[in-house]
Short mmCIF file of C-alpha atoms and ligand atoms in Angstrom, two decimals:
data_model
loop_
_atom_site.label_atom_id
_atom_site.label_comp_id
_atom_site.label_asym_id
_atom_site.label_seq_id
_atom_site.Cartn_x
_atom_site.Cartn_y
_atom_site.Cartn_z
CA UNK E 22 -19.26 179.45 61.54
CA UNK E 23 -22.30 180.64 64.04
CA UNK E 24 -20.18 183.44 65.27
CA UNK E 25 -19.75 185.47 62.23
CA UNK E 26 -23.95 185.29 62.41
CA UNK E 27 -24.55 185.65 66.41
CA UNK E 28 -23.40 189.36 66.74
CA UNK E 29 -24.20 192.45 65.42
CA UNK E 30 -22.52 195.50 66.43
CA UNK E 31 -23.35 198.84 64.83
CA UNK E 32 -21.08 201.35 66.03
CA UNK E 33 -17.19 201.20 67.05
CA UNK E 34 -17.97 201.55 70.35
CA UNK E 35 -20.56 198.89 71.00
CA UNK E 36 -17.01 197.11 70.06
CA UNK E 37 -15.22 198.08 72.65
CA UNK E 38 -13.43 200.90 70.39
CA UNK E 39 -12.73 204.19 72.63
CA UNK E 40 -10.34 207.24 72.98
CA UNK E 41 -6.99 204.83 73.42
CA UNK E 42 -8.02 203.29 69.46
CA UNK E 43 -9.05 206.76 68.28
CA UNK E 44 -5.94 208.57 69.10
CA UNK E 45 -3.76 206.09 67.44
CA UNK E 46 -5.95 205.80 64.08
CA UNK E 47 -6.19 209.22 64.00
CA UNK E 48 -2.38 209.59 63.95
CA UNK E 49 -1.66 206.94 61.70
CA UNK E 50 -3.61 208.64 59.08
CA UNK E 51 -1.58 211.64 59.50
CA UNK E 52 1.44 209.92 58.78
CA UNK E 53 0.27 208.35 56.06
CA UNK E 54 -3.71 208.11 54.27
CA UNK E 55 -4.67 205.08 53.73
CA UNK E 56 -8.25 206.02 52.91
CA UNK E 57 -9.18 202.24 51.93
CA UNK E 58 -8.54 200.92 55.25
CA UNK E 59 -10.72 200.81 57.91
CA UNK E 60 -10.44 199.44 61.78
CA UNK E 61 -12.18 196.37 62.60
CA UNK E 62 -11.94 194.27 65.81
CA UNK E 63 -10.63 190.70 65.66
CA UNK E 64 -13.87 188.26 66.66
CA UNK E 65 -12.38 184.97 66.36
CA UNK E 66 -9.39 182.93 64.45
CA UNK E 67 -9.74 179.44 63.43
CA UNK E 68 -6.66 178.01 61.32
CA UNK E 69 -5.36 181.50 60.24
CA UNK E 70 -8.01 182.44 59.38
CA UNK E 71 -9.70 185.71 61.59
CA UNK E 72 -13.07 186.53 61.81
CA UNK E 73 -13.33 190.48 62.04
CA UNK E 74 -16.26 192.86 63.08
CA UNK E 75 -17.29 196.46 62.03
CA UNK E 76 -20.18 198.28 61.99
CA UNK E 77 -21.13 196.93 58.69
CA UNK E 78 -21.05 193.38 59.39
CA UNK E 79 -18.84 190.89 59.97
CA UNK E 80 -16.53 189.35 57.58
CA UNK E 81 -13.26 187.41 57.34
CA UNK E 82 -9.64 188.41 57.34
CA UNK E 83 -6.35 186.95 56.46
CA UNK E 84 -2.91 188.60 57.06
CA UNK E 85 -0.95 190.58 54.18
CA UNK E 86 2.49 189.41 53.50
CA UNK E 87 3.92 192.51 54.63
CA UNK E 88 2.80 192.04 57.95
CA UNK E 89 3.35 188.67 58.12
CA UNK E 90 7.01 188.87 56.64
CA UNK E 91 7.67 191.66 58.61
CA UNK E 92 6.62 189.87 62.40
CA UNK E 93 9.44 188.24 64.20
CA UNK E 94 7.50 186.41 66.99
CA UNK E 95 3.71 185.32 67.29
CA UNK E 96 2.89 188.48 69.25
CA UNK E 97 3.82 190.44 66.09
CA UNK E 98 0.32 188.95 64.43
CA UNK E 99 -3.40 189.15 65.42
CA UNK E 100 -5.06 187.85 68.29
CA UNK E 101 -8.35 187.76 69.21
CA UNK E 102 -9.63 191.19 70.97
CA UNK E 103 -7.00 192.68 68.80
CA UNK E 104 -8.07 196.41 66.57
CA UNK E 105 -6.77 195.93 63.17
CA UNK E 106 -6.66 198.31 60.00
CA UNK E 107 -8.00 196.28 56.91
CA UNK E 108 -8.90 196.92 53.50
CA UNK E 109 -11.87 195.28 51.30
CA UNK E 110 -11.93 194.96 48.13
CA UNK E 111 -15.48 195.18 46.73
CA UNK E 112 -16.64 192.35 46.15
CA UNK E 113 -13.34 190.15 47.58
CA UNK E 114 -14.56 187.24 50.11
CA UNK E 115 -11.72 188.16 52.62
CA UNK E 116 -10.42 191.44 53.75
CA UNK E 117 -6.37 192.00 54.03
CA UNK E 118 -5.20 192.96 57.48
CA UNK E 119 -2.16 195.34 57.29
CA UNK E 120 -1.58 196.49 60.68
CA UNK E 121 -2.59 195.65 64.27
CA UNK E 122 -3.28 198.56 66.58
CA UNK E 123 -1.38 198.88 69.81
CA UNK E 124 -2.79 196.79 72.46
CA UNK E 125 -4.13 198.74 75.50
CA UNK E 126 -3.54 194.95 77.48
CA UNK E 127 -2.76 191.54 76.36
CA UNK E 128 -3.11 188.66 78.37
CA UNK E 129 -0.12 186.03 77.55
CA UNK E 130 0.97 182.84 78.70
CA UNK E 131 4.17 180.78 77.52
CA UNK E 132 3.24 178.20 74.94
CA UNK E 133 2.59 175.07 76.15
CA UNK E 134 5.37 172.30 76.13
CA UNK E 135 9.31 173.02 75.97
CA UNK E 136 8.67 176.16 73.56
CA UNK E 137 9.74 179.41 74.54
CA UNK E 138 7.20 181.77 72.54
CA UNK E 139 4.97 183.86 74.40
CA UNK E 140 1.22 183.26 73.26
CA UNK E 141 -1.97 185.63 73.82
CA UNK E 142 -4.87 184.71 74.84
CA UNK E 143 -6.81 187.58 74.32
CA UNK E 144 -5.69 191.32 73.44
CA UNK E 145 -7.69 194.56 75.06
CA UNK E 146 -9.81 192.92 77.55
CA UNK E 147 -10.31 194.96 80.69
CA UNK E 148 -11.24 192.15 83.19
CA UNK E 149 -10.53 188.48 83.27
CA UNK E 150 -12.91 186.44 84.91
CA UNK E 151 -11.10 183.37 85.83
CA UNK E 152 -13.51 180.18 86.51
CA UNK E 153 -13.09 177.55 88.42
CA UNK E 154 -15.52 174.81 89.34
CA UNK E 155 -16.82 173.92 93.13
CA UNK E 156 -15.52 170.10 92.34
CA UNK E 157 -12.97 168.73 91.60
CA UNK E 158 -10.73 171.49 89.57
CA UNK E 159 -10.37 173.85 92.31
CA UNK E 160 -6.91 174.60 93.28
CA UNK E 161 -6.27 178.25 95.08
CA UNK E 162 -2.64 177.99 93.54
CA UNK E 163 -3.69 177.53 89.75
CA UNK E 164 -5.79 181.04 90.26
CA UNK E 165 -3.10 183.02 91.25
CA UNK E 166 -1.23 181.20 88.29
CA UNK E 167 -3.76 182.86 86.19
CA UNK E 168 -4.36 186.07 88.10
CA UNK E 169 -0.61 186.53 87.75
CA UNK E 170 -1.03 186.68 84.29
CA UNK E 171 -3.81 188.82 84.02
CA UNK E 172 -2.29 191.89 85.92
CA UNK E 173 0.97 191.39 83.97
CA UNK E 174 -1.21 192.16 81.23
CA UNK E 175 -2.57 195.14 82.13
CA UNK E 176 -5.86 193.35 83.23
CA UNK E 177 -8.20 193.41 85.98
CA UNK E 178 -8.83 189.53 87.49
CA UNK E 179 -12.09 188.32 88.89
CA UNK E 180 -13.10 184.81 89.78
CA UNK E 181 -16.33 182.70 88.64
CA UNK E 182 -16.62 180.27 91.10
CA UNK E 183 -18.56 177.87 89.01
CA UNK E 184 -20.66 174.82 89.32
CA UNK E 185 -22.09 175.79 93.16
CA UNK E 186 -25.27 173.77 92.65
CA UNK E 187 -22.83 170.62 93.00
CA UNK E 188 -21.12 171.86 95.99
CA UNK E 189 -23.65 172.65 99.70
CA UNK E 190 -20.93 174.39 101.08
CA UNK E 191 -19.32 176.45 98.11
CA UNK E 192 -19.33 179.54 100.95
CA UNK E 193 -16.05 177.52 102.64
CA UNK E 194 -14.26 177.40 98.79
CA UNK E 195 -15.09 181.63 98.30
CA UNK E 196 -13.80 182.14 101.77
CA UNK E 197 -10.87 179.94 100.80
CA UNK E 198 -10.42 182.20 97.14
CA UNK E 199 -10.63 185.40 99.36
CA UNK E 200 -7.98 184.53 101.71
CA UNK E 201 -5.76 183.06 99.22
CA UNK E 202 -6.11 186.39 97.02
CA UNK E 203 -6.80 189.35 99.27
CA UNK E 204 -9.26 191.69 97.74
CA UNK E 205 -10.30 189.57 94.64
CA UNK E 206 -13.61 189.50 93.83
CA UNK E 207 -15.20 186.10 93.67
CA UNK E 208 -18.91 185.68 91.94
CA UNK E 209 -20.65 182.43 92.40
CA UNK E 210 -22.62 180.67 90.33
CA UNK E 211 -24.57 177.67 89.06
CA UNK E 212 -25.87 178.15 85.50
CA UNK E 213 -27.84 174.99 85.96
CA UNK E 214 -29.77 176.50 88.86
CA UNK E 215 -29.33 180.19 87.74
CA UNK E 216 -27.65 181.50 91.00
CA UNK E 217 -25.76 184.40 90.93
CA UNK E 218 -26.41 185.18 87.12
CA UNK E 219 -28.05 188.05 87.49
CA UNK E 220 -25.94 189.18 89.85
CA UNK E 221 -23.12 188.40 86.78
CA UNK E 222 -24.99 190.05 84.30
CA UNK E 223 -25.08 193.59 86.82
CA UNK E 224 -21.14 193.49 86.87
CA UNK E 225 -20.43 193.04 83.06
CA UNK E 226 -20.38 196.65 81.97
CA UNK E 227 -21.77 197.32 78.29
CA UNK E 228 -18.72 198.18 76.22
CA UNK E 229 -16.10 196.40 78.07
CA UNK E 230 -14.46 193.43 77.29
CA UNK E 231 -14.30 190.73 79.43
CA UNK E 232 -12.62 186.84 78.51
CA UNK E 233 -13.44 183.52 80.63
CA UNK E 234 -10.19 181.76 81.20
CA UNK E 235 -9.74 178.85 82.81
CA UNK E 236 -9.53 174.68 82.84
CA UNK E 237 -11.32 172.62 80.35
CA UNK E 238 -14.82 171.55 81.86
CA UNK E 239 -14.97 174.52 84.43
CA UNK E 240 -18.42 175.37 82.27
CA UNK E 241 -16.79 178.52 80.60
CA UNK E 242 -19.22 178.26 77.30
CA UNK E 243 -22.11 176.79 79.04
CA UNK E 244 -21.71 180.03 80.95
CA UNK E 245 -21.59 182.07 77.58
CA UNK E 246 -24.81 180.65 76.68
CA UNK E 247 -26.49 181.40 79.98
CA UNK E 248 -25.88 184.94 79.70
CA UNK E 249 -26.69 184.99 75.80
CA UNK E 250 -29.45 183.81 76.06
CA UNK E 251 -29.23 181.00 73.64
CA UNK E 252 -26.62 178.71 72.51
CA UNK E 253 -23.74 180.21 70.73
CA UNK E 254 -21.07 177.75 71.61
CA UNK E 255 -20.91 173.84 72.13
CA UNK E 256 -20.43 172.67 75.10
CA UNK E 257 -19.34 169.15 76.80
CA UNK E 258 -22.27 166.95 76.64
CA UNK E 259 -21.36 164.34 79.23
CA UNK E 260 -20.07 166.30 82.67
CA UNK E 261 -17.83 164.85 84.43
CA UNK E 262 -15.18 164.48 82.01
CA UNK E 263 -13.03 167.19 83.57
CA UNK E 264 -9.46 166.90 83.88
CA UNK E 265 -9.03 164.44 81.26
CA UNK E 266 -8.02 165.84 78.62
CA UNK E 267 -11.23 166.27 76.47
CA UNK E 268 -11.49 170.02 75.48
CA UNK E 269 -14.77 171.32 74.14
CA UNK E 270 -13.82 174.86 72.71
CA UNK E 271 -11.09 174.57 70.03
CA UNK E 272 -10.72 178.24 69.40
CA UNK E 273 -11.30 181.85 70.77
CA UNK E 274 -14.50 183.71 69.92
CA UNK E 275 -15.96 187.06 71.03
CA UNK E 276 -19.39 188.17 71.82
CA UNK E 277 -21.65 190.77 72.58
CA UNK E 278 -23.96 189.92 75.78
CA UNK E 279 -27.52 191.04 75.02
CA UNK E 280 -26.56 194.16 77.66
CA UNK E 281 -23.92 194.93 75.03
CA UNK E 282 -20.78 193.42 77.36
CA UNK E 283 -18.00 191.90 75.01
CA UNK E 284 -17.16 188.48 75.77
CA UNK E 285 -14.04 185.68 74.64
CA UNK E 286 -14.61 182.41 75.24
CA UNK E 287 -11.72 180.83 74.94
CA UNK E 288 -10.20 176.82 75.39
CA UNK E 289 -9.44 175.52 78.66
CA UNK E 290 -5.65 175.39 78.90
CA UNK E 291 -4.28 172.55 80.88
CA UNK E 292 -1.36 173.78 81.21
CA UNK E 293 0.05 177.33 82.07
CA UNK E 294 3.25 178.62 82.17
CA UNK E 295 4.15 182.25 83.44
CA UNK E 296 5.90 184.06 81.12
CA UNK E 297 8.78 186.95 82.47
CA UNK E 298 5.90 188.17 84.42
CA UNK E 299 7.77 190.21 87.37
CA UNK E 300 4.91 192.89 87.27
CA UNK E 301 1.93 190.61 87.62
CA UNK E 302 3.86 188.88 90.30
CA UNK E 303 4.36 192.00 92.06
CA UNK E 304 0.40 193.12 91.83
CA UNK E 305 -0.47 189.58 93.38
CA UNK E 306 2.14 189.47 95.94
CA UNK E 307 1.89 193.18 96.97
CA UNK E 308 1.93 191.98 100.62
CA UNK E 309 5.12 189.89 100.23
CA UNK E 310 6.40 193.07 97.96
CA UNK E 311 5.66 195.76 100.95
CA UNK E 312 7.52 193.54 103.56
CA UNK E 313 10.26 192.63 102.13
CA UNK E 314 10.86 197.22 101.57
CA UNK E 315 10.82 196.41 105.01
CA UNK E 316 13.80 194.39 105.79
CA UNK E 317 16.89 195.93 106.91
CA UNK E 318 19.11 195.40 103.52
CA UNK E 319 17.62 195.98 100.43
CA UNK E 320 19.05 193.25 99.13
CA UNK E 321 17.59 191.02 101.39
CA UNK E 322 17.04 187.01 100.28
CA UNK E 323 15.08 186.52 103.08
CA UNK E 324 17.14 183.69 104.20
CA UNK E 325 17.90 184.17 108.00
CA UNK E 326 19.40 187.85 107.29
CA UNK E 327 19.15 190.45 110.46
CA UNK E 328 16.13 193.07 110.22
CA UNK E 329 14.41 190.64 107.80
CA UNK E 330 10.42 191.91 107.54
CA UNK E 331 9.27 188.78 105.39
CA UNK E 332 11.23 185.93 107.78
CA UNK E 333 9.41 188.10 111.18
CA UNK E 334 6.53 187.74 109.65
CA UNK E 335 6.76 184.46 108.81
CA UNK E 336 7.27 183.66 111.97
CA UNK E 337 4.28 185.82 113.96
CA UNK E 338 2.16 183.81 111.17
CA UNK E 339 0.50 187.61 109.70
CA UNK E 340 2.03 185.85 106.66
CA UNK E 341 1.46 182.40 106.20
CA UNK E 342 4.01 179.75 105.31
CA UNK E 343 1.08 178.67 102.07
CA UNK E 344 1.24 181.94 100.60
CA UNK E 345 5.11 182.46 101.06
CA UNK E 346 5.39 178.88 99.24
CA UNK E 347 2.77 179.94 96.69
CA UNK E 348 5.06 183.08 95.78
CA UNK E 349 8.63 181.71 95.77
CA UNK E 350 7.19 179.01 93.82
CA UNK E 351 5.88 181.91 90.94
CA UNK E 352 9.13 183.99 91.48
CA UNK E 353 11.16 181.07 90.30
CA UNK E 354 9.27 180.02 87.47
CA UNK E 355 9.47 184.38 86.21
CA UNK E 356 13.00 184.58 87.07
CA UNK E 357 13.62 181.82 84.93
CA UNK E 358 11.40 182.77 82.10
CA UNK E 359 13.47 186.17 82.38
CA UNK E 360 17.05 184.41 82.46
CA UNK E 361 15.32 182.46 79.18
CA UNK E 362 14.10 185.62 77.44
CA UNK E 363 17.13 188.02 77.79
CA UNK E 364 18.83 184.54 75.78
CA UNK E 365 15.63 184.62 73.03
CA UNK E 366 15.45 187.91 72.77
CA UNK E 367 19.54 187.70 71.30
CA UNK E 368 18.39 185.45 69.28
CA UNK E 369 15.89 187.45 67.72
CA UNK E 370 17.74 190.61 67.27
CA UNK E 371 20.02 188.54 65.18
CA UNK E 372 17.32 186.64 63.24
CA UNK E 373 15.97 190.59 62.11
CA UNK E 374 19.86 191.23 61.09
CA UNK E 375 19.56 188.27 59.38
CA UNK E 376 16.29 189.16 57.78
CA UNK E 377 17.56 192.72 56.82
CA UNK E 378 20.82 191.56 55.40
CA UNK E 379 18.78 188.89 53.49
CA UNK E 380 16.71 191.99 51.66
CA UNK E 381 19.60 194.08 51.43
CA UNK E 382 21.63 191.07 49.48
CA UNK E 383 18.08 191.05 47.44
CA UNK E 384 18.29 194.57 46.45
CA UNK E 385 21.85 194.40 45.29
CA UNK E 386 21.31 191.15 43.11
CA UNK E 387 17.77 193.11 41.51
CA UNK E 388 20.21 196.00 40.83
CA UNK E 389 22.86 194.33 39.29
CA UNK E 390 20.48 192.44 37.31
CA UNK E 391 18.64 195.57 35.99
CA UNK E 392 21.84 197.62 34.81
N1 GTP M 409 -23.78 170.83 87.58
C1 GTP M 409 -23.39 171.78 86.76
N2 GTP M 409 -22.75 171.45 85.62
C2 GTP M 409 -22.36 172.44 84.81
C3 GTP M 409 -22.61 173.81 85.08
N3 GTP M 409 -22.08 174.56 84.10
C4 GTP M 409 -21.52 173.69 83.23
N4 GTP M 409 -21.69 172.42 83.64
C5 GTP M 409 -21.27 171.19 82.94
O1 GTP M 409 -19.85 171.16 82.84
C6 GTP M 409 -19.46 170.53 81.62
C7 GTP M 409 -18.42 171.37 80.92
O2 GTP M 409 -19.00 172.57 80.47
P1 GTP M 409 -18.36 173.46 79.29
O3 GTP M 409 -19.15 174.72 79.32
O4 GTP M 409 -18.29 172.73 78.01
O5 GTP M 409 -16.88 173.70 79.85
P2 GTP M 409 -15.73 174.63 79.22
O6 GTP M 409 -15.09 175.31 80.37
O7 GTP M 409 -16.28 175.49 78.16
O8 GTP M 409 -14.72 173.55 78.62
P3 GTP M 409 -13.67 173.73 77.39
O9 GTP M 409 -14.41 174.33 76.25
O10 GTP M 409 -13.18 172.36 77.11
O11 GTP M 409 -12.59 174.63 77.90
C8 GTP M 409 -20.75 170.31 80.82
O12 GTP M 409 -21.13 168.97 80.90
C9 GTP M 409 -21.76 171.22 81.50
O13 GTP M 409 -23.08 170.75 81.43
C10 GTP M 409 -23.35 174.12 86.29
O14 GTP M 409 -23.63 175.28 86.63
N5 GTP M 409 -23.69 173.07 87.08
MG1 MG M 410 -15.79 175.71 76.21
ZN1 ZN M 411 14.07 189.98 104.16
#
C-alpha cells in the first residue's frame, strides 16, 4: 500500500485540479448541493478498490451502486487520473464515489484479447511519455501504435528512449524515432548512468500530469524512482527478462515528482489494439492526411486513380513506402474497430432499454404491491 503513504498533496492544484474541474463542480452544485461531497483525484485502483487524494490526505474509495448500476460500459467507472465527487462518512474506512467528473483526455486502448470494450489507461493526463528501450524492444511501428492513441485522446506524446547506457550508438535509434514521427520529441536516457535525467526533470512541468506507457521491462518504474528520488515502485530485479511475459507493475499508480509533476506508472501492455481512433490517426499521419486533400477526387483510394497526390508521392520517394505501410496498416485496424463499434454501440442502446424497462416493470410490481 506505499502509495497511499508516498504523496502528499495539499492543495487541488498541486493535483492537477484547474479551471476545466472548477467550472464543472461549480455547476454541479448549482444543480443540485451536495454539500457532503467533495472532489478528490483517483491515485491508484487495485481490485476495485481506488485509492483517492485530497488535500487532507489520502484515503480509499469504492463505487456507490448508483453509479455502478447506472454505467453501461467500463468507461462509465473510474480510472486512474480520473476527478471524482465522494462523500466520507466520519469515521467510515472508505469513502463512496458518486460521480466521475468529465475527463479533459483519456487515453484508451481496446482490451486485450477478442473483447471489444474500450479500456483507459489513464484519464486527464496532458502528455504521454512513451518509453522504449535502446535493446531489444524498439520497434518505430509499436510507437506510433501508441502515439496514435495518445492524440486520439486528447494527449500530447513524447518518447523516453530508455536504457542508452546499453546502446553506444542510441543517436542512430533517436534519429530513427524522429524520422519515423516527424516533430516528436524524443528524450534519452539511462537511469543507471543518470543521462538525460535532469534534462527529464526540466520538461515535467509542476502541476501537469504526465503517464509512462509502454512494454513491460522498458524501465518505466525504475524510471519513477529515479526521478523520486527513492523507491516508490518495484521493479524487475533480473534485466533481461523483457519480452517474455514477466510484468513487474500489476496496477496504475500516480505520483507527485519532488518538483510537484504528477506521474502514472502504469503496466507494460504487450499487446495494443487501436480502438475507432480516426482522430489520432489523422494527428500522426497529418502528412499522408494533407496529400491525399491533394489528389484530384476526393474520394480518392489511392489505388492508381489520375491526379493522385499520395501515389506521386510515393513514387518521387518525399513519402516513403515504410510510412505509407505503417499507416494503411493503422487505418485498417480503426476502420475496423469503427465497423465493430457502430455494431456494439446497438447493442448497448438496447441493453439501457433493457435496463430501463427492467426498472420500469420494478416500479409497477412495487405499486401494485403497495395498493
Ligand atoms: N541497463 C539499464 N537497465 C535498466 C535501466 N532502467 C531500467 N533497467 C532495468 O530494466 C529492467 C526492467 O525495469 P522496470 O523498471 O521494472 O520495467 P517496467 O517498464 O516498469 O516493467 P513493467 O512494470 O513490467 O511494465 C530492470 O531489471 C531494470 O534494472 C537503465 O537505464 N539501464
Ligand atoms: Mg513497472
Ligand atoms: Zn489519391
Amino acid at each position: 500500500m506505499e502509495p497511499l503513504e508516498a504523496n502528499h498533496w495539499s492543495s487541488l492544484t498541486e493535483l492537477g485540479w484547474d479551471g476545466f474541474f472548477e467550472s464543472y463542480f461549480r455547476r454541479s452544485l448549482e444543480e443540485s448541493p451536495e454539500p457532503s461531497r467533495s472532489p478528490a483525484r483517483v491515485v491508484g485502483e487495485e481490485r476495485g478498490l481506488f485509492h483517492l487524494a485530497d488535500p487532507n490526505g489520502t484515503f480509499f474509495g469504492v463505487i456507490a451502486g448508483k453509479l455502478r448500476y447506472l454505467a453501461e460500459e467500463r468507461l462509465d467507472l473510474p480510472a486512474v487520473g480520473d476527478w471524482v465527487l465522494c462523500s466520507r462518512e466520519p469515521n467510515a474506512e472508505r469513502a463512496v464515489i458518486h460521480a466521475i467528473f468529465p475527463r479533459r483526455t483519456c487515453i484508451k486502448r481496446k482490451e486485450a484479447g477478442r473483447g471489444t470494450e474500450d479500456q483507459i489507461l489513464a484519464a486527464n493526463v496532458d502528455y504521454a511519455l512513451i518509453v522504449t528501450s535502446a535493446n531489444t524492444e524498439f520497434s518505430p511501428a509499436r510507437l506510433q501504435r501508441y502515439a496514435t492513441a495518445v492524440r486520439n485522446g486528447g494527449a500530447e506524446a513524447e518518447i523516453i528512449l530508455s536504457k542508452i547506457d546499453l546502446c553506444p550508438d542510441y543517436d542512430r535509434l533517436s534519429a530513427r524515432i524522429q524520422s519515423a514521427m516527424p516533430g516528436i520529441v524524443v528524450h534519452a536516457i539511462s537511469v543507471h548512468s543518470s543521462s538525460g535525467l535532469a534534462e527529464l526533470h526540466e520538461r515535467l512541468t509542476p502541476g501537469k500530469t504526465f503517464v509512462f506507457l509502454g512494454s513491460s521491462g522498458v524501465g518505466k518504474s525504475t524510471l519513477l524512482n529515479g526521478l523520486m528520488g527513492h523507491e516508490v515502485m518495484a521493479t524487475q530485479t533480473i534485466s533481461g527478462f523483457e519480452d517474455k511475459g514477466r510484468h513487474t507493475t500489476s496496477s496504475r499508480h500516480l505520483f507527485a515528482l519532488p518538483s510537484g509533476a504528477l506521474v502514472i506508472d502504469t503496466p507494460g501492455l504487450r499487446e495494443f489494439r487501436l480502438g475507432d481512433f480516426e482522430l489520432g490517426l489523422k494527428e500522426t499521419y497529418e502528412d499522408i492526411v494533407a496529400l491525399s486533400d491533394e489528389c484530384k477526387f476526393s474520394d480518392c483510394h489511392h489505388q492508381g486513380e489520375p491526379g493522385c497526390a499520395v501515389e506521386q508521392a510515393r513514387e518521387d520517394g518525399s513519402l516513403s513506402e515504410e510510412r505509407w505501410n505503417w499507416f494503411v496498416k493503422l487505418q485498417k485496424e480503426v476502420e475496423y474497430q469503427k465497423r465493430r463499434d457502430s455494431g456494439e454501440h446497438g447493442k448497448n442502446t438496447k441493453a439501457r432499454w433493457k435496463k430501463i424497462h427492467q426498472q420500469a416493470s420494478q416500479h409497477i410490481k412495487r405499486k401494485r404491491w403497495e395498493s
